[in-house]
Short mmCIF file of C-alpha atoms and ligand atoms in Angstrom, two decimals:
data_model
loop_
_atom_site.label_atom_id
_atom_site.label_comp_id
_atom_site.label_asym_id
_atom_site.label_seq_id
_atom_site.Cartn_x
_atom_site.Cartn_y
_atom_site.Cartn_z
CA UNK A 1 2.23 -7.23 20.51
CA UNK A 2 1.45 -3.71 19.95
CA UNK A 3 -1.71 -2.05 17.65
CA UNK A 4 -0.67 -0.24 14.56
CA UNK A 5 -2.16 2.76 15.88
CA UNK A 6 -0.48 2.60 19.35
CA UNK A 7 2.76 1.84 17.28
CA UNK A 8 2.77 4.73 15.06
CA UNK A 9 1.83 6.95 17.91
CA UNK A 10 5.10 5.88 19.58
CA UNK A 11 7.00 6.26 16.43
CA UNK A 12 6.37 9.76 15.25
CA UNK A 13 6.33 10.99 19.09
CA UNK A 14 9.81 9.29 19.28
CA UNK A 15 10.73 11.14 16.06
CA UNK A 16 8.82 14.79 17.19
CA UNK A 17 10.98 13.91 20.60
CA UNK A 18 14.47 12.87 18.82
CA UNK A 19 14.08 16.37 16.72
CA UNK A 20 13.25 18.40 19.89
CA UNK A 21 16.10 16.74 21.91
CA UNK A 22 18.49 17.76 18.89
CA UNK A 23 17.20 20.76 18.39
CA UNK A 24 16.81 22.21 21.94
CA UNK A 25 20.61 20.78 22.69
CA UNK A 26 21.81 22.64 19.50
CA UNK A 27 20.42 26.26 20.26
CA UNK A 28 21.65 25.54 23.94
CA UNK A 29 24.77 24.74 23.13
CA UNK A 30 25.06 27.45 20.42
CA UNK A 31 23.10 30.34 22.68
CA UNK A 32 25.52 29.33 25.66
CA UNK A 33 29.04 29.87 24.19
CA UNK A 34 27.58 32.67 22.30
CA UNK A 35 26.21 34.21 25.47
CA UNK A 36 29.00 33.62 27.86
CA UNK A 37 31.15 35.19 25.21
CA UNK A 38 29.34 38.33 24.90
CA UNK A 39 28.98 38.48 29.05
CA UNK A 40 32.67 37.80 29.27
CA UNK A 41 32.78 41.06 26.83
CA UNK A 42 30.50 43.02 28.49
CA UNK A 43 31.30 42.34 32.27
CA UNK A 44 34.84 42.81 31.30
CA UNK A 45 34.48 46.57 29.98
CA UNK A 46 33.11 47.55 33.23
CA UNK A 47 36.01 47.66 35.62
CA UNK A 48 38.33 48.84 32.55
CA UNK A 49 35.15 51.90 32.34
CA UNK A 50 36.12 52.76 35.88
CA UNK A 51 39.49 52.44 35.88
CA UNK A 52 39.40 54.70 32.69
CA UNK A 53 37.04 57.26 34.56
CA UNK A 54 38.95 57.15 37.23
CA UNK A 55 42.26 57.69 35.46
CA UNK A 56 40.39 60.72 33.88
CA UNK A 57 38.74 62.82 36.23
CA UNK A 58 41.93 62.18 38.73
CA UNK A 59 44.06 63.98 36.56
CA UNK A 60 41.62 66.67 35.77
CA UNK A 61 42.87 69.49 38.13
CA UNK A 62 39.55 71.38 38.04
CA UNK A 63 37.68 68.56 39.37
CA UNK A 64 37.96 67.99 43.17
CA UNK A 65 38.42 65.03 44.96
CA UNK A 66 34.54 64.99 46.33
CA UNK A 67 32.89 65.47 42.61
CA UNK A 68 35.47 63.02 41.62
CA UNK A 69 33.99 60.31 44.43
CA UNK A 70 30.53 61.75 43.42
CA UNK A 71 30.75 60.61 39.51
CA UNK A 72 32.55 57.52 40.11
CA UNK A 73 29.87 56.57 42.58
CA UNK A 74 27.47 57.01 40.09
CA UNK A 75 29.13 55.31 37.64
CA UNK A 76 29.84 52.29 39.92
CA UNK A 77 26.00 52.51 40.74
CA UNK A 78 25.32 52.35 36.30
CA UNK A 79 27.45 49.50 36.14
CA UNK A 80 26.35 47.44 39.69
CA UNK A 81 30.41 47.10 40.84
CA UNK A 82 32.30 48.20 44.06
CA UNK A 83 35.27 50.40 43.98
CA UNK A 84 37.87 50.31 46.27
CA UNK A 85 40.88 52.59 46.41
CA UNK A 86 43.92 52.28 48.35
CA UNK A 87 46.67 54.51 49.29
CA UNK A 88 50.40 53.86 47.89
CA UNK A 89 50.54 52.40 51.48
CA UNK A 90 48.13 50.01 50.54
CA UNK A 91 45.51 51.59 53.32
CA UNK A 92 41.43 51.24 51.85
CA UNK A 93 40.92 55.20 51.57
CA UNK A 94 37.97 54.68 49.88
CA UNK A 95 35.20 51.92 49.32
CA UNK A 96 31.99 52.45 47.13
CA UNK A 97 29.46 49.85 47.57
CA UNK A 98 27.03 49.56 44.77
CA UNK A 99 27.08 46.35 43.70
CA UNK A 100 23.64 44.62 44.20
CA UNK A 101 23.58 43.43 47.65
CA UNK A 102 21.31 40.44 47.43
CA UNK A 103 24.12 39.11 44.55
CA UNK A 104 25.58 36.02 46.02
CA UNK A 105 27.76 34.58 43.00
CA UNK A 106 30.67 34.46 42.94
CA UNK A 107 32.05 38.14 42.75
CA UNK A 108 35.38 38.99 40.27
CA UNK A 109 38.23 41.31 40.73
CA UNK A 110 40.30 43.81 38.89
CA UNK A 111 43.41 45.79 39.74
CA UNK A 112 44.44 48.69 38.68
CA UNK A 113 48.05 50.97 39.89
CA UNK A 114 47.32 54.55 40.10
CA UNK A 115 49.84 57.14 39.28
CA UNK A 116 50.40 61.10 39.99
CA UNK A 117 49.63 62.85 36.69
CA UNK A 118 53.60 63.47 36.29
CA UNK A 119 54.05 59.51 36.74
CA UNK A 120 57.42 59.87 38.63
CA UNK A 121 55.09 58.61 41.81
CA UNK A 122 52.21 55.61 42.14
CA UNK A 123 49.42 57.59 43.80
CA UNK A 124 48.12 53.53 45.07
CA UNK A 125 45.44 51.54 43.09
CA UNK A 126 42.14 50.83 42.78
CA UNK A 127 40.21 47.45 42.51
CA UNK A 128 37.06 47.05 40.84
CA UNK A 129 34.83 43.98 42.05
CA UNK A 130 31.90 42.69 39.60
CA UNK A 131 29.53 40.02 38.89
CA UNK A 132 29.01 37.80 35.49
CA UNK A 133 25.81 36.80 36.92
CA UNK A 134 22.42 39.26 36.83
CA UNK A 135 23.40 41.27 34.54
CA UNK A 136 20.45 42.71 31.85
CA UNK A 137 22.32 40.03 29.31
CA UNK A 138 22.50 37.63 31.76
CA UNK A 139 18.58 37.67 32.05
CA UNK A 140 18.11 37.58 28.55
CA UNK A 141 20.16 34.61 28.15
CA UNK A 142 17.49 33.17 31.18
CA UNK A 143 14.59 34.37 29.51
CA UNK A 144 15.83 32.73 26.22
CA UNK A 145 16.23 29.49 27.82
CA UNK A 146 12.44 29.99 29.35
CA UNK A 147 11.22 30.57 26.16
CA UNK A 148 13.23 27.64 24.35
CA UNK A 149 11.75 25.41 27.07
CA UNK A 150 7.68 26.71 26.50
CA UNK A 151 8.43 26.06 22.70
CA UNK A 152 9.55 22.21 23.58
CA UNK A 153 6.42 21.98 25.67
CA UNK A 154 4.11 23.36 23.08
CA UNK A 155 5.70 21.56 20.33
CA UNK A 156 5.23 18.49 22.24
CA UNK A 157 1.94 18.87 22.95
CA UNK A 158 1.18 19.92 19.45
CA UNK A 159 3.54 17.18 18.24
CA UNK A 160 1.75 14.73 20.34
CA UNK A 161 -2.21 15.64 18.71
CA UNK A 162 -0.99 15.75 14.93
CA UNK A 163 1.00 12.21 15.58
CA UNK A 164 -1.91 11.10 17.06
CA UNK A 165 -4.40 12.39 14.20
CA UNK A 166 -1.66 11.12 11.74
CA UNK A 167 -1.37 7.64 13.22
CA UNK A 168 -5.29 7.39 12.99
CA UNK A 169 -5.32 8.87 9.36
CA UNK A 170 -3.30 5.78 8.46
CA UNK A 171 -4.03 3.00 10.77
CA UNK A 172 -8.15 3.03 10.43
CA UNK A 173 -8.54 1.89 6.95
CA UNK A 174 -5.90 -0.59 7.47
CA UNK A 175 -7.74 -1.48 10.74
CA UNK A 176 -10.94 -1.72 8.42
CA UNK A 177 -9.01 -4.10 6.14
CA UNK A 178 -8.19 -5.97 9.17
CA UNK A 179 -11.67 -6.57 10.10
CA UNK A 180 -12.73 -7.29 6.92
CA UNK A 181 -10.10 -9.95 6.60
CA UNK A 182 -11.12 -11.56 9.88
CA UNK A 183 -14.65 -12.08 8.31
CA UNK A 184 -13.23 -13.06 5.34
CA UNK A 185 -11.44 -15.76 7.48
CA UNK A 186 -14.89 -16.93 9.26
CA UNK A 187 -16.24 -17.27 5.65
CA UNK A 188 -18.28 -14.06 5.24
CA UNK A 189 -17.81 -12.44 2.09
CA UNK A 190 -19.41 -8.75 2.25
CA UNK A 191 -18.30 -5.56 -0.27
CA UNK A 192 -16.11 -3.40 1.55
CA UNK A 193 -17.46 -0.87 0.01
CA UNK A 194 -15.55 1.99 -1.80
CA UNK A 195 -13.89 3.56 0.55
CA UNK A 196 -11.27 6.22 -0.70
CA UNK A 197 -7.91 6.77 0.67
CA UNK A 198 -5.44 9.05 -0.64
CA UNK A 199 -2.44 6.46 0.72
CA UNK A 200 -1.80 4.21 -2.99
CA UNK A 201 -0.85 1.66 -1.27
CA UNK A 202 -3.50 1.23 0.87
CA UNK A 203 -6.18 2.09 -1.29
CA UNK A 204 -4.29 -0.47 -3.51
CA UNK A 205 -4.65 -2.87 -0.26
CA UNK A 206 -8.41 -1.86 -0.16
CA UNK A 207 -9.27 -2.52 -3.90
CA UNK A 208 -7.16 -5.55 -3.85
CA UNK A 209 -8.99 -7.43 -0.74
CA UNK A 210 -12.52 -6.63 -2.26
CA UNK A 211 -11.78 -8.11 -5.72
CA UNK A 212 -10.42 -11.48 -3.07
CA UNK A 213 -13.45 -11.43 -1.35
CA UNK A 214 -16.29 -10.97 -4.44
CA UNK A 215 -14.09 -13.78 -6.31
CA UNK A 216 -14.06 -15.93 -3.05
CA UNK A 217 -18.07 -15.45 -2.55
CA UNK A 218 -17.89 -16.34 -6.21
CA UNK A 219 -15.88 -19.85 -5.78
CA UNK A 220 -18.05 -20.37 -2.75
CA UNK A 221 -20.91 -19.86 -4.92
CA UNK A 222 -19.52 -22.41 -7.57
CA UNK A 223 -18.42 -24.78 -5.45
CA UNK A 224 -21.56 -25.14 -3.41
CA UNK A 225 -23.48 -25.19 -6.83
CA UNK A 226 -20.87 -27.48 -8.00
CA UNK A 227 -21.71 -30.15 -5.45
CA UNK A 228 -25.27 -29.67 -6.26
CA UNK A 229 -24.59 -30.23 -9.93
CA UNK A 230 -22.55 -33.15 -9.82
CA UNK A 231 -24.91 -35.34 -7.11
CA UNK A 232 -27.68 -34.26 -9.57
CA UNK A 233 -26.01 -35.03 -12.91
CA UNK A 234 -24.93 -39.11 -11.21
CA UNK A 235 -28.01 -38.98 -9.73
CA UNK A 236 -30.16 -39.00 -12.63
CA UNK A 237 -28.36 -41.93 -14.73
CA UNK A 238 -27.87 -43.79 -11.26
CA UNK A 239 -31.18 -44.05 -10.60
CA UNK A 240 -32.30 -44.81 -14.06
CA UNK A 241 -30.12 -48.05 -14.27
CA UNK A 242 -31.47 -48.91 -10.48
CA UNK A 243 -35.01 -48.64 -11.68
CA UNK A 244 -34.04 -50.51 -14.94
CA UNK A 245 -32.44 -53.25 -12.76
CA UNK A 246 -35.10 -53.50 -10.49
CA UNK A 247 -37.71 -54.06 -13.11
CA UNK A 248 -35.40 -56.40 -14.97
CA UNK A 249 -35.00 -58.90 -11.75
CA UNK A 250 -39.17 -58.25 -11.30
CA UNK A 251 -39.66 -59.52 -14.65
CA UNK A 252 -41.43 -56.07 -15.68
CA UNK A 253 -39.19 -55.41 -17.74
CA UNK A 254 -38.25 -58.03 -20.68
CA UNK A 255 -34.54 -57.97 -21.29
CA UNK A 256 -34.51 -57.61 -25.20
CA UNK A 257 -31.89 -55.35 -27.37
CA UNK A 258 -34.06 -52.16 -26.35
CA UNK A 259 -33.38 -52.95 -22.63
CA UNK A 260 -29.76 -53.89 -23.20
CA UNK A 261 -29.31 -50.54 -25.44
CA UNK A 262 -31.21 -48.04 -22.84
CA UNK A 263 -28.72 -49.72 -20.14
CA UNK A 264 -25.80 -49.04 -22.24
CA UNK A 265 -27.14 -45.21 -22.97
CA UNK A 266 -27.06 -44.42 -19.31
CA UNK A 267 -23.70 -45.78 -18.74
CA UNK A 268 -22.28 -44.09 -21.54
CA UNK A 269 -23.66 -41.22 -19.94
CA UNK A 270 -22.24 -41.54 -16.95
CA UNK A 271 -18.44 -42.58 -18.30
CA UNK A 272 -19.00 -38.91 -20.50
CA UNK A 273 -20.06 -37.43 -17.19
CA UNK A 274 -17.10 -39.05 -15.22
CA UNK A 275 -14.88 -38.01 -18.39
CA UNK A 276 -15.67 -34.88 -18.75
CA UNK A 277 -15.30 -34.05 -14.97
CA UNK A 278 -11.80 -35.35 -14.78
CA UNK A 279 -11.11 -33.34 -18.06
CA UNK A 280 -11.94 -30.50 -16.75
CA UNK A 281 -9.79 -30.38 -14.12
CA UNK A 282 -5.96 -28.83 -14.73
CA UNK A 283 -3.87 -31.63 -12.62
CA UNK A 284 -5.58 -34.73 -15.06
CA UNK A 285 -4.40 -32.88 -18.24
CA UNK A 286 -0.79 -31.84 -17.62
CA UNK A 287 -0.46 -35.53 -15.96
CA UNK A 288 -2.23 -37.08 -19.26
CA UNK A 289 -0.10 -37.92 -21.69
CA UNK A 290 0.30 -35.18 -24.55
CA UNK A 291 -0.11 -37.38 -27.61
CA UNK A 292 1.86 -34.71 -29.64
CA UNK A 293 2.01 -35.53 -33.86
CA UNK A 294 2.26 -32.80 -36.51
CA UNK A 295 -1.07 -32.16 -37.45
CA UNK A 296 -3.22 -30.84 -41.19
CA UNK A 297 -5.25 -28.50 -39.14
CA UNK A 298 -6.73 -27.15 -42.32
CA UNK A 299 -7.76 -30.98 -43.26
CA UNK A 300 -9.45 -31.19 -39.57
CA UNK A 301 -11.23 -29.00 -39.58
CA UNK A 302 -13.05 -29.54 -42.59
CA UNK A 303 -13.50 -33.03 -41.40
CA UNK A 304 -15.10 -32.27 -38.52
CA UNK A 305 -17.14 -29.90 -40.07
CA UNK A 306 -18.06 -32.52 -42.23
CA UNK A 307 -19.15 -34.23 -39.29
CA UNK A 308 -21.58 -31.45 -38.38
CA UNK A 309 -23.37 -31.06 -41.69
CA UNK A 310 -26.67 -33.28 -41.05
CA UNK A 311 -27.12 -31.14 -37.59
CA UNK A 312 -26.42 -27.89 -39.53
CA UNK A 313 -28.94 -29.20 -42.15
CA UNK A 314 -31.66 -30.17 -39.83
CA UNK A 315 -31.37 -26.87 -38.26
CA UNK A 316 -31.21 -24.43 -41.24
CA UNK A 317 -27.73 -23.26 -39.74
CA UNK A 318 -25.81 -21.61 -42.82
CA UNK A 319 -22.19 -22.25 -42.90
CA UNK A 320 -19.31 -20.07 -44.29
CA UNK A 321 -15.80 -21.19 -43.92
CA UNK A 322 -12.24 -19.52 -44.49
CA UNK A 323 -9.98 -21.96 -43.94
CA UNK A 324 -6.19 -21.69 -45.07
CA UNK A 325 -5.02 -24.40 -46.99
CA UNK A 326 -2.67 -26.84 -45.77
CA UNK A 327 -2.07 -25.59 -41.88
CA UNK A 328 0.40 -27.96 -40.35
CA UNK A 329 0.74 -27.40 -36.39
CA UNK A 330 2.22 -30.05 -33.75
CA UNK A 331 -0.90 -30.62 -31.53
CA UNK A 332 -2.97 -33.43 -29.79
CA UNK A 333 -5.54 -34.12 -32.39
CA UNK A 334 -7.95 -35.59 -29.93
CA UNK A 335 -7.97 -32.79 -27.73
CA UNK A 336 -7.53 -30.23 -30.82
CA UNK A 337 -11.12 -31.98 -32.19
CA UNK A 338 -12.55 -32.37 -28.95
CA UNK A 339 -11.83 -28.35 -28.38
CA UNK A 340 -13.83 -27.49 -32.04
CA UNK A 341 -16.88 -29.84 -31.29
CA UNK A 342 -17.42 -28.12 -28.00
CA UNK A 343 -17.09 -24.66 -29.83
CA UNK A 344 -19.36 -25.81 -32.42
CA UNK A 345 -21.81 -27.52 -30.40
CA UNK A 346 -22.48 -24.39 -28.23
CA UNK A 347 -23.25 -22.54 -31.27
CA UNK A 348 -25.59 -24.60 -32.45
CA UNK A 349 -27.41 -24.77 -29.00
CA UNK A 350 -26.92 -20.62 -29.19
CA UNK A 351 -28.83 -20.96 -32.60
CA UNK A 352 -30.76 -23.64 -32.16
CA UNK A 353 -32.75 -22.88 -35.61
CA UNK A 354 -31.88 -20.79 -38.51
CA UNK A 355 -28.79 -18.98 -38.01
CA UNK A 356 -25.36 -18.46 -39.65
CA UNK A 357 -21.77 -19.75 -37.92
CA UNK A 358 -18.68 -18.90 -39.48
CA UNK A 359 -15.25 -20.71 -39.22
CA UNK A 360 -12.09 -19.35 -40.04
CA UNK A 361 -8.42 -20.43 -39.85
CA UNK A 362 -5.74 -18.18 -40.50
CA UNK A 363 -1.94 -18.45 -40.24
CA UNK A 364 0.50 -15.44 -39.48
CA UNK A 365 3.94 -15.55 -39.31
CA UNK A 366 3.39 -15.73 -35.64
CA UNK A 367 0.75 -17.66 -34.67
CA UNK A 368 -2.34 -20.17 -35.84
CA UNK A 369 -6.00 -18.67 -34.89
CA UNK A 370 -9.26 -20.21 -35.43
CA UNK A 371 -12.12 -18.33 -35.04
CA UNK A 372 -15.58 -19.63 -34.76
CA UNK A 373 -18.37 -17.05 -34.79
CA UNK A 374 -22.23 -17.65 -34.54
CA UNK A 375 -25.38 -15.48 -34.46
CA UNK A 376 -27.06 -16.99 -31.27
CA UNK A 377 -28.07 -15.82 -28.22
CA UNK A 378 -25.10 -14.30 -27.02
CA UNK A 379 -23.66 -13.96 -23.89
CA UNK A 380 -24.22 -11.09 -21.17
CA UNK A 381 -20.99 -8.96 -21.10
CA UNK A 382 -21.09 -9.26 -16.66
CA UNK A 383 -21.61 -13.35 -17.26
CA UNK A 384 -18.62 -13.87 -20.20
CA UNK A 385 -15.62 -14.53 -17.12
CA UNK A 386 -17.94 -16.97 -15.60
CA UNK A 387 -18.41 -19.41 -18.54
CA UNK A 388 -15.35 -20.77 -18.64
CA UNK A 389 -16.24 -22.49 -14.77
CA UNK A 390 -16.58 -26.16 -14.26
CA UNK A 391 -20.60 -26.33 -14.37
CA UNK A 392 -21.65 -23.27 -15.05
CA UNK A 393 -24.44 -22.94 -17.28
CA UNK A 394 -26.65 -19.41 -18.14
CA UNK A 395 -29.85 -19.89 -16.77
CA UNK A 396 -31.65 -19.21 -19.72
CA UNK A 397 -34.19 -21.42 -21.82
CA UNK A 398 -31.87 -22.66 -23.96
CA UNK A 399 -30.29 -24.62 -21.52
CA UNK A 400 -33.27 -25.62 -19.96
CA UNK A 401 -34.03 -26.96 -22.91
CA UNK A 402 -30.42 -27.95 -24.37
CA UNK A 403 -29.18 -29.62 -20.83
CA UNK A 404 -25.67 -29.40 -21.48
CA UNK A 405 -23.73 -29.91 -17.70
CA UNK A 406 -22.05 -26.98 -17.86
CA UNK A 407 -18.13 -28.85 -18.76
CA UNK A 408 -17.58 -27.94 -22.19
CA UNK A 409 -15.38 -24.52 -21.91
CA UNK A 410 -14.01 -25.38 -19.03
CA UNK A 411 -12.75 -28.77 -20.50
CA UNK A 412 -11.52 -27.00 -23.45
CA UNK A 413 -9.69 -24.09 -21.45
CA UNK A 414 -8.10 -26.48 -19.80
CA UNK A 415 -7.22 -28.20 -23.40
CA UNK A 416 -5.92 -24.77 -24.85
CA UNK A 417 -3.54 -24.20 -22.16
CA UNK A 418 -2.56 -28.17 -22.20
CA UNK A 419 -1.20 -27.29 -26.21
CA UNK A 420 0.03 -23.79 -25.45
CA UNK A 421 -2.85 -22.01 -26.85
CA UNK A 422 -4.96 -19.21 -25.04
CA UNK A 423 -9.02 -18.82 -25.74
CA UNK A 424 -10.92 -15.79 -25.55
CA UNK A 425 -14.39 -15.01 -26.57
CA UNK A 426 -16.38 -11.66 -27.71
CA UNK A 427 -20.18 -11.71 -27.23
CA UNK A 428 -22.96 -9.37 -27.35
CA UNK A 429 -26.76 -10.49 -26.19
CA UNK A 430 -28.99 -10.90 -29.09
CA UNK A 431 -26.32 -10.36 -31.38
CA UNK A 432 -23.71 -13.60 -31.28
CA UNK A 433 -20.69 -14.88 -29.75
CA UNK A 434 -16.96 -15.57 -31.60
CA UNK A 435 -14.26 -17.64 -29.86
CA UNK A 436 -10.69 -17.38 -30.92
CA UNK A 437 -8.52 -19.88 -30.41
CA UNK A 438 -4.42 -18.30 -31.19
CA UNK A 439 -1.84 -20.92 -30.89
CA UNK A 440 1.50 -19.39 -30.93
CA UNK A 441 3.98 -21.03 -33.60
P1 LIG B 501 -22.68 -26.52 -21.72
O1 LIG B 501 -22.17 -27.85 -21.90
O2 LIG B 501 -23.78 -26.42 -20.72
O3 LIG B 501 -22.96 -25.78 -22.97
P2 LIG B 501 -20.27 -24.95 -21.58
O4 LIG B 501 -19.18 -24.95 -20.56
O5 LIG B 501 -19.89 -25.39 -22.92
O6 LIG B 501 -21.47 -25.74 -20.98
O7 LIG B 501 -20.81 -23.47 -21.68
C1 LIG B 501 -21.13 -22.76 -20.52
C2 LIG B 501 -22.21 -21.74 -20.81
O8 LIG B 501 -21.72 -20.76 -21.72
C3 LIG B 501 -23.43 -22.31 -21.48
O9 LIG B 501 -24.39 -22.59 -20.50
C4 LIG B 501 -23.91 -21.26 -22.42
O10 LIG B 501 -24.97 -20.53 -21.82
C5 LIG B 501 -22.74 -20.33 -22.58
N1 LIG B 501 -22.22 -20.38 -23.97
C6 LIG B 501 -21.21 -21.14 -24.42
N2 LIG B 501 -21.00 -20.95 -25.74
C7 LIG B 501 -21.94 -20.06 -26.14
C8 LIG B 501 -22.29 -19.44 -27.40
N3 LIG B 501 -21.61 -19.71 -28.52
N4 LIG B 501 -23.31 -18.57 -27.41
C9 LIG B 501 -23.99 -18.29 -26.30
N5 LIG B 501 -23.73 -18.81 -25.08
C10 LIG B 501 -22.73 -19.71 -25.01
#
């Protein structure tokens, strides 16, 4: 297995290659026929220039033989070819040599019949030999391929450092994520801090594995403090009854109705304990049995109210109530009253003394809501996802004081989504909380 970084190298130097490859065979493809077209032109004009010139100044009768031989030399000379002119015998009279000697191509020939300016007689012929090779467009067409072939170099070599800067561009934040992933794996949940990439999908990436990790330190976090919790909440009923036991069997303790009643206290709150933990988990509700029944809603909830008016009494706690009459909805009415007294309970313990809590049920043509709303304590906007947690509890005085275990809103989240229903909660410190509870119809 290959890195990323070695991998993308590879790729975009395979596509800067492919491109080059394509590109260079294209332009020498093109440059060639192009080329050997236009020597084919040029190199063929030459012997038809001498045999033109030749034609010319041979029937010119006020040019001699010797400035004849004298021009055509120099012409041959111009044009780097060799003339040679035979007799109508077919004797070599005459051979000009001015072809580059150190040519060694292959060397082409063209023939031409000569005849007296009255044309009754063929005066011989001459024959032009030439090269296609080393000609001044013959070394262009070299110097073209020289230069096509720096410009594959150089773009390779240039190709090679922006691949490689490109391939790092991409593969070091994913490298980081990689890291940070493999110390996520050993358990070590750090911030990754914000480090910005202008890739979406990788800052996407980025973002994404930080939000894993701070809500994995998180469950870490709860689930060590979990454990805690629950060996401390058995412990402390445990050891009561032991020590109860203990002094019953000594005979310090006399085993009246007071001793029988104190026994049955810490058992029941152990079975609430032992309830409430198995309530609060997901799995036990959707496998309990949904003991569905149309439902008065508007008729429960004044009951339990009812049920709450000597606590709200005792504590000066004001109650206001809009409830809609006669609110039927198909519900468990256990878990629908068990959801209400947790809702009311915590705002009680948010008021403790003197406060206000309003209830409301309204029905839409939608959905059922309830609303309960106190002015406690509140809730600190960074701690209001957390509360909802098996155990969790705000470490304030209150629940110093109060002791719940932390099960309530988790029990009854777990509740809302059993019936269908979604909770939310709004909360400002020092000002009051309101849970919703919307129950679609
Ligand atoms: P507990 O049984 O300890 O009250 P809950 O799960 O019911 O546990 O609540 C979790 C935490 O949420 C509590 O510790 C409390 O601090 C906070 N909380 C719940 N309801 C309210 C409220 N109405 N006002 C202020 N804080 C609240």
């Amino acid at each position: 297995m290959t890195s990323l970084k070695n991998k993308l190298i590879k790729n975009f130097i395979a596509g800067i290659l492919a491109c080059i490859l394509i590109f260079s065979i294209l332009i020498t493809l093109f440059v060639t026929i192009k080329y050997s077209d236009l020597l084919k032109v040029v190199d063929d004009k030459k012997p038809n220039l001498i045999s033109e010139w030749f034609i010319r100044l041979n029937n010119d009768e006020n040019i001699t033989t010797d400035m004849m031989w004298d021009y055509l030399e120099d012409l041959a000379y111009q044009q780097n070819v060799n003339i040679k002119y035979f007799d109508d015998r077919g004797n070599l009279v005459k051979y000009v040599r001015k072809m580059d000697d150190s040519y060694s191509g292959e060397i082409n020939r063209k023939y031409y019949n000569i005849f007296n300016p009255v044309k009754k007689t063929e005066a011989g012929r001459i024959v032009v030999e030439y090269s296609t090779d080393s000609t001044t467009v013959n070394r262009l067409h070299d110097d073209f391929t020289q230069a096509v072939s720096y410009s594959i170099i150089l773009s390779l070599i240039v190709g090679s450092v922006i691949a490689v800067i490109l391939s790092m561009n991409i593969s070091e934040p994913i490298i980081k994520i990689n890291d940070f992933t493999i110390k996520m794996k050993e358990g070590i949940y750090e911030n990754m801090g914000s480090d910005d990439s202008d890739i979406k999908e990788i800052q996407n990436l980025h973002d994404n594995i930080n939000f894993l990790s701070k809500s994995l330190a998180r469950q870490e976090e709860i689930r060590k403090k979990y454990a805690q919790d629950i060996s401390h909440e058995l412990r402390t009923p445990l050891t009561n009854l032991k020590l109860s036991i203990e002094a019953l069997g000594d005979g310090m303790m006399p085993l009246n109705e007071e001793t029988i009643q104190s026994l049955d206290l810490e058992i029941n709150r152990l079975q609430s304990l032992i309830e409430g933990l198995k309530n609060s988990f997901n799995e036990s509700v959707a496998n309990d049995k949904l003991n569905l029944e149309e439902v008065n809603i508007s008729d429960l909830l004044n009951g339990i109210l009812q049920g709450f008016y000597g606590n709200f009494l005792n504590r000066n706690i004001l109650i206001t109530k809009d409830i809609c009459d006669e609110v039927y909805m198909i519900t468990d009415r256990t878990k629908f009253l068990q959801i209400i007294q947790n809702l009311l309970t915590n705002a009680i313990k948010a008021i403790d003394r003197d406060g206000h809590i309003d209830v409301c049920l309204v029905e839409t043509s939608k959905n059922i809501i309830v609303k309960i709303t106190d002015n406690g304590i509140g809730i600190d906007e960074d701690l209001i996802p957390m509360i909802f947690e098996r155990f969790y509890r705000i470490d304030d005085s209150r629940n110093t004081k109060t002791n719940g275990v932390g099960l309530g809103l988790s029990i009854s989240k777990n509740f809302m989504e059993a019936l269908n229903g979604k909770i939310d909660v709004k909360s400002k410190k020092n000002v009051g909380t309101s849970f919703s509870l919307s129950f679609d119809k």
